[in-house]
Amino acid sequence: QQPVQSPQAVILREGEDAVINCSSSKALYSVHWYRQKHGEAPVFLMILLKGGEQKGHDKISASFNEKKQQSSLYLTASQLSYSGTYFCGTGGYAGGTSYGKLTFGQGTILTVHP
Amino acid sequence: NAGVMQNPRHLVRRRGQEARLRCSPMKGHSHVYWYRQLPEEGLKFMVYLQKENIIDESGMPKERFSAEFPKEGPSILRIQQVVRGDSAAYFCASSPRDSKNEQFFGPGTRLTVL
């Protein structure tokens, strides 16, 4: 089952904040966040593992709520370079083994204007 | 430390021909994943391989598609008798272990079927 991302698109002015959500109908073991610019490869942002942790670097952080089976990506004081499509990828876990494959959401298009 | 390498970057094939896409993982990474991305869509998992082993091929079409990761050399995704619907960007990612670790993506191969 593909995770559902919301919103589908966000338009910001430089310096504004944004939150992108990723919800799954299945139990989560890991959530991976990527940013992809048009015509380029996805770039890894961060990974969160089962345990409800929160992570961050610079002005981008994320949380993982295992109970709600959802993760949120927080972008603060956005910069022009933040523009792109953000994908969450979810990894499963069963029988003592974590799944290698990631199931990606449909993406959230973020546009930052000067 | 070189990143994930893919070649060719662009590949044009006529219907019925074969396409071979190559992926060299990052140094020290033994896990390789192939994803397909149709225009304006998200990433869809195809296959997960370790050296000489296919771990999960649940995303591979039943016919015409095959993948391998030999003991020596790059991972190969092979598409036989290509059709127009195979036109897409094919990304390879690698990780040192499984989904507990980030997957780093290569630049992709853009396949166009005429």
PDB file of C-alpha atoms in Angstrom, chain B:
ATOM      1  CA  ASN B   1      34.124   8.501  -2.728  1.00  0.00           C
ATOM      2  CA  ALA B   2      32.175   8.090  -5.938  1.00  0.00           C
ATOM      3  CA  GLY B   3      28.411   7.913  -5.672  1.00  0.00           C
ATOM      4  CA  VAL B   4      26.096   5.455  -7.349  1.00  0.00           C
ATOM      5  CA  MET B   5      26.859   5.320 -11.053  1.00  0.00           C
ATOM      6  CA  GLN B   6      24.428   4.456 -13.785  1.00  0.00           C
ATOM      7  CA  ASN B   7      24.909   4.152 -17.502  1.00  0.00           C
ATOM      8  CA  PRO B   8      23.864   5.003 -19.992  1.00  0.00           C
ATOM      9  CA  ARG B   9      22.199   8.231 -18.829  1.00  0.00           C
ATOM     10  CA  HIS B  10      19.938   8.257 -21.865  1.00  0.00           C
ATOM     11  CA  LEU B  11      18.905   5.284 -23.961  1.00  0.00           C
ATOM     12  CA  VAL B  12      16.742   5.261 -27.058  1.00  0.00           C
ATOM     13  CA  ARG B  13      15.347   1.995 -28.331  1.00  0.00           C
ATOM     14  CA  ARG B  14      12.852   0.998 -30.987  1.00  0.00           C
ATOM     15  CA  ARG B  15       9.930  -1.253 -30.084  1.00  0.00           C
ATOM     16  CA  GLY B  16      11.039  -4.874 -29.890  1.00  0.00           C
ATOM     17  CA  GLN B  17      14.685  -4.146 -29.083  1.00  0.00           C
ATOM     18  CA  GLU B  18      16.439  -4.936 -25.823  1.00  0.00           C
ATOM     19  CA  ALA B  19      17.518  -2.398 -23.221  1.00  0.00           C
ATOM     20  CA  ARG B  20      20.342  -2.998 -20.743  1.00  0.00           C
ATOM     21  CA  LEU B  21      20.755  -0.610 -17.853  1.00  0.00           C
ATOM     22  CA  ARG B  22      23.804  -0.742 -15.608  1.00  0.00           C
ATOM     23  CA  CYS B  23      24.308   0.301 -12.020  1.00  0.00           C
ATOM     24  CA  SER B  24      27.484   0.385  -9.947  1.00  0.00           C
ATOM     25  CA  PRO B  25      26.706   0.859  -6.242  1.00  0.00           C
ATOM     26  CA  MET B  26      28.657   3.079  -3.904  1.00  0.00           C
ATOM     27  CA  LYS B  27      31.851   1.593  -2.558  1.00  0.00           C
ATOM     28  CA  GLY B  28      31.096  -0.644   0.400  1.00  0.00           C
ATOM     29  CA  HIS B  29      27.406  -1.009  -0.467  1.00  0.00           C
ATOM     30  CA  SER B  30      26.187  -4.542  -1.059  1.00  0.00           C
ATOM     31  CA  HIS B  31      22.465  -3.850  -1.497  1.00  0.00           C
ATOM     32  CA  VAL B  32      21.043  -2.586  -4.780  1.00  0.00           C
ATOM     33  CA  TYR B  33      17.495  -1.462  -5.564  1.00  0.00           C
ATOM     34  CA  TRP B  34      15.890  -0.585  -8.879  1.00  0.00           C
ATOM     35  CA  TYR B  35      12.998   1.883  -9.101  1.00  0.00           C
ATOM     36  CA  ARG B  36      11.015   3.126 -12.081  1.00  0.00           C
ATOM     37  CA  GLN B  37       9.578   6.604 -12.396  1.00  0.00           C
ATOM     38  CA  LEU B  38       7.042   7.452 -15.076  1.00  0.00           C
ATOM     39  CA  PRO B  39       6.783  11.109 -16.116  1.00  0.00           C
ATOM     40  CA  GLU B  40       5.205  13.263 -13.395  1.00  0.00           C
ATOM     41  CA  GLU B  41       4.780  10.262 -11.097  1.00  0.00           C
ATOM     42  CA  GLY B  42       6.434   8.831  -8.004  1.00  0.00           C
ATOM     43  CA  LEU B  43       9.038   6.124  -7.682  1.00  0.00           C
ATOM     44  CA  LYS B  44       7.881   2.529  -7.971  1.00  0.00           C
ATOM     45  CA  PHE B  45       9.975  -0.287  -6.519  1.00  0.00           C
ATOM     46  CA  MET B  46      11.002  -2.974  -8.969  1.00  0.00           C
ATOM     47  CA  VAL B  47      13.635  -5.268  -7.457  1.00  0.00           C
ATOM     48  CA  TYR B  48      16.051  -5.579  -4.538  1.00  0.00           C
ATOM     49  CA  LEU B  49      19.297  -7.478  -4.966  1.00  0.00           C
ATOM     50  CA  GLN B  50      22.384  -8.430  -3.062  1.00  0.00           C
ATOM     51  CA  LYS B  51      25.452  -9.942  -4.678  1.00  0.00           C
ATOM     52  CA  GLU B  52      24.344 -13.018  -6.657  1.00  0.00           C
ATOM     53  CA  ASN B  53      20.916 -12.980  -4.985  1.00  0.00           C
ATOM     54  CA  ILE B  54      17.510 -11.573  -5.797  1.00  0.00           C
ATOM     55  CA  ILE B  55      15.973 -10.698  -2.445  1.00  0.00           C
ATOM     56  CA  ASP B  56      12.659  -9.209  -3.548  1.00  0.00           C
ATOM     57  CA  GLU B  57      11.357  -8.918  -7.099  1.00  0.00           C
ATOM     58  CA  SER B  58       7.749  -8.225  -6.210  1.00  0.00           C
ATOM     59  CA  GLY B  59       7.730  -5.031  -8.296  1.00  0.00           C
ATOM     60  CA  MET B  60       9.061  -6.543 -11.481  1.00  0.00           C
ATOM     61  CA  PRO B  61       6.677  -7.182 -14.372  1.00  0.00           C
ATOM     62  CA  LYS B  62       6.290 -10.912 -14.881  1.00  0.00           C
ATOM     63  CA  GLU B  63       7.538 -10.880 -18.448  1.00  0.00           C
ATOM     64  CA  ARG B  64      10.401  -9.224 -20.343  1.00  0.00           C
ATOM     65  CA  PHE B  65      12.117  -7.773 -17.255  1.00  0.00           C
ATOM     66  CA  SER B  66      15.037  -9.344 -15.421  1.00  0.00           C
ATOM     67  CA  ALA B  67      17.756  -8.161 -13.070  1.00  0.00           C
ATOM     68  CA  GLU B  68      21.029  -9.480 -11.780  1.00  0.00           C
ATOM     69  CA  PHE B  69      23.850  -8.413  -9.497  1.00  0.00           C
ATOM     70  CA  PRO B  70      26.819 -10.689 -10.221  1.00  0.00           C
ATOM     71  CA  LYS B  71      29.731 -11.324  -7.916  1.00  0.00           C
ATOM     72  CA  GLU B  72      31.874  -9.090 -10.097  1.00  0.00           C
ATOM     73  CA  GLY B  73      30.663  -6.089 -12.028  1.00  0.00           C
ATOM     74  CA  PRO B  74      27.619  -3.851 -11.998  1.00  0.00           C
ATOM     75  CA  SER B  75      23.984  -4.718 -11.468  1.00  0.00           C
ATOM     76  CA  ILE B  76      22.078  -5.059 -14.740  1.00  0.00           C
ATOM     77  CA  LEU B  77      18.395  -4.396 -15.393  1.00  0.00           C
ATOM     78  CA  ARG B  78      17.401  -5.975 -18.670  1.00  0.00           C
ATOM     79  CA  ILE B  79      14.231  -5.256 -20.592  1.00  0.00           C
ATOM     80  CA  GLN B  80      13.538  -7.473 -23.573  1.00  0.00           C
ATOM     81  CA  GLN B  81      11.268  -6.556 -26.494  1.00  0.00           C
ATOM     82  CA  VAL B  82      10.666  -3.031 -25.217  1.00  0.00           C
ATOM     83  CA  VAL B  83       7.303  -1.360 -25.722  1.00  0.00           C
ATOM     84  CA  ARG B  84       6.360   2.337 -25.590  1.00  0.00           C
ATOM     85  CA  GLY B  85       5.016   1.916 -22.057  1.00  0.00           C
ATOM     86  CA  ASP B  86       8.531   1.062 -20.855  1.00  0.00           C
ATOM     87  CA  SER B  87       9.613   4.662 -21.474  1.00  0.00           C
ATOM     88  CA  ALA B  88      10.534   6.017 -18.054  1.00  0.00           C
ATOM     89  CA  ALA B  89      13.413   6.999 -15.816  1.00  0.00           C
ATOM     90  CA  TYR B  90      15.015   3.994 -14.135  1.00  0.00           C
ATOM     91  CA  PHE B  91      16.847   4.747 -10.919  1.00  0.00           C
ATOM     92  CA  CYS B  92      19.211   2.513  -9.069  1.00  0.00           C
ATOM     93  CA  ALA B  93      19.914   3.009  -5.369  1.00  0.00           C
ATOM     94  CA  SER B  94      22.360   1.336  -3.024  1.00  0.00           C
ATOM     95  CA  SER B  95      22.742   0.959   0.711  1.00  0.00           C
ATOM     96  CA  PRO B  96      25.289  -0.700   2.971  1.00  0.00           C
ATOM     97  CA  ARG B  97      22.587  -2.847   4.526  1.00  0.00           C
ATOM     98  CA  ASP B  98      18.790  -2.906   4.454  1.00  0.00           C
ATOM     99  CA  SER B  99      16.080  -0.346   5.040  1.00  0.00           C
ATOM    100  CA  LYS B 100      17.589   0.693   8.364  1.00  0.00           C
ATOM    101  CA  ASN B 101      20.077   2.590   6.258  1.00  0.00           C
ATOM    102  CA  GLU B 102      19.627   5.354   3.756  1.00  0.00           C
ATOM    103  CA  GLN B 103      19.464   4.456   0.095  1.00  0.00           C
ATOM    104  CA  PHE B 104      21.543   6.658  -2.177  1.00  0.00           C
ATOM    105  CA  PHE B 105      20.249   7.116  -5.680  1.00  0.00           C
ATOM    106  CA  GLY B 106      22.163   7.198  -8.925  1.00  0.00           C
ATOM    107  CA  PRO B 107      21.464   9.806 -11.631  1.00  0.00           C
ATOM    108  CA  GLY B 108      19.088   7.466 -13.461  1.00  0.00           C
ATOM    109  CA  THR B 109      18.767   6.156 -17.000  1.00  0.00           C
ATOM    110  CA  ARG B 110      16.103   7.787 -19.114  1.00  0.00           C
ATOM    111  CA  LEU B 111      14.734   5.199 -21.511  1.00  0.00           C
ATOM    112  CA  THR B 112      12.786   6.334 -24.554  1.00  0.00           C
ATOM    113  CA  VAL B 113      11.085   3.746 -26.709  1.00  0.00           C
ATOM    114  CA  LEU B 114      10.222   4.921 -30.216  1.00  0.00           C
TER     115      LEU B 114
END
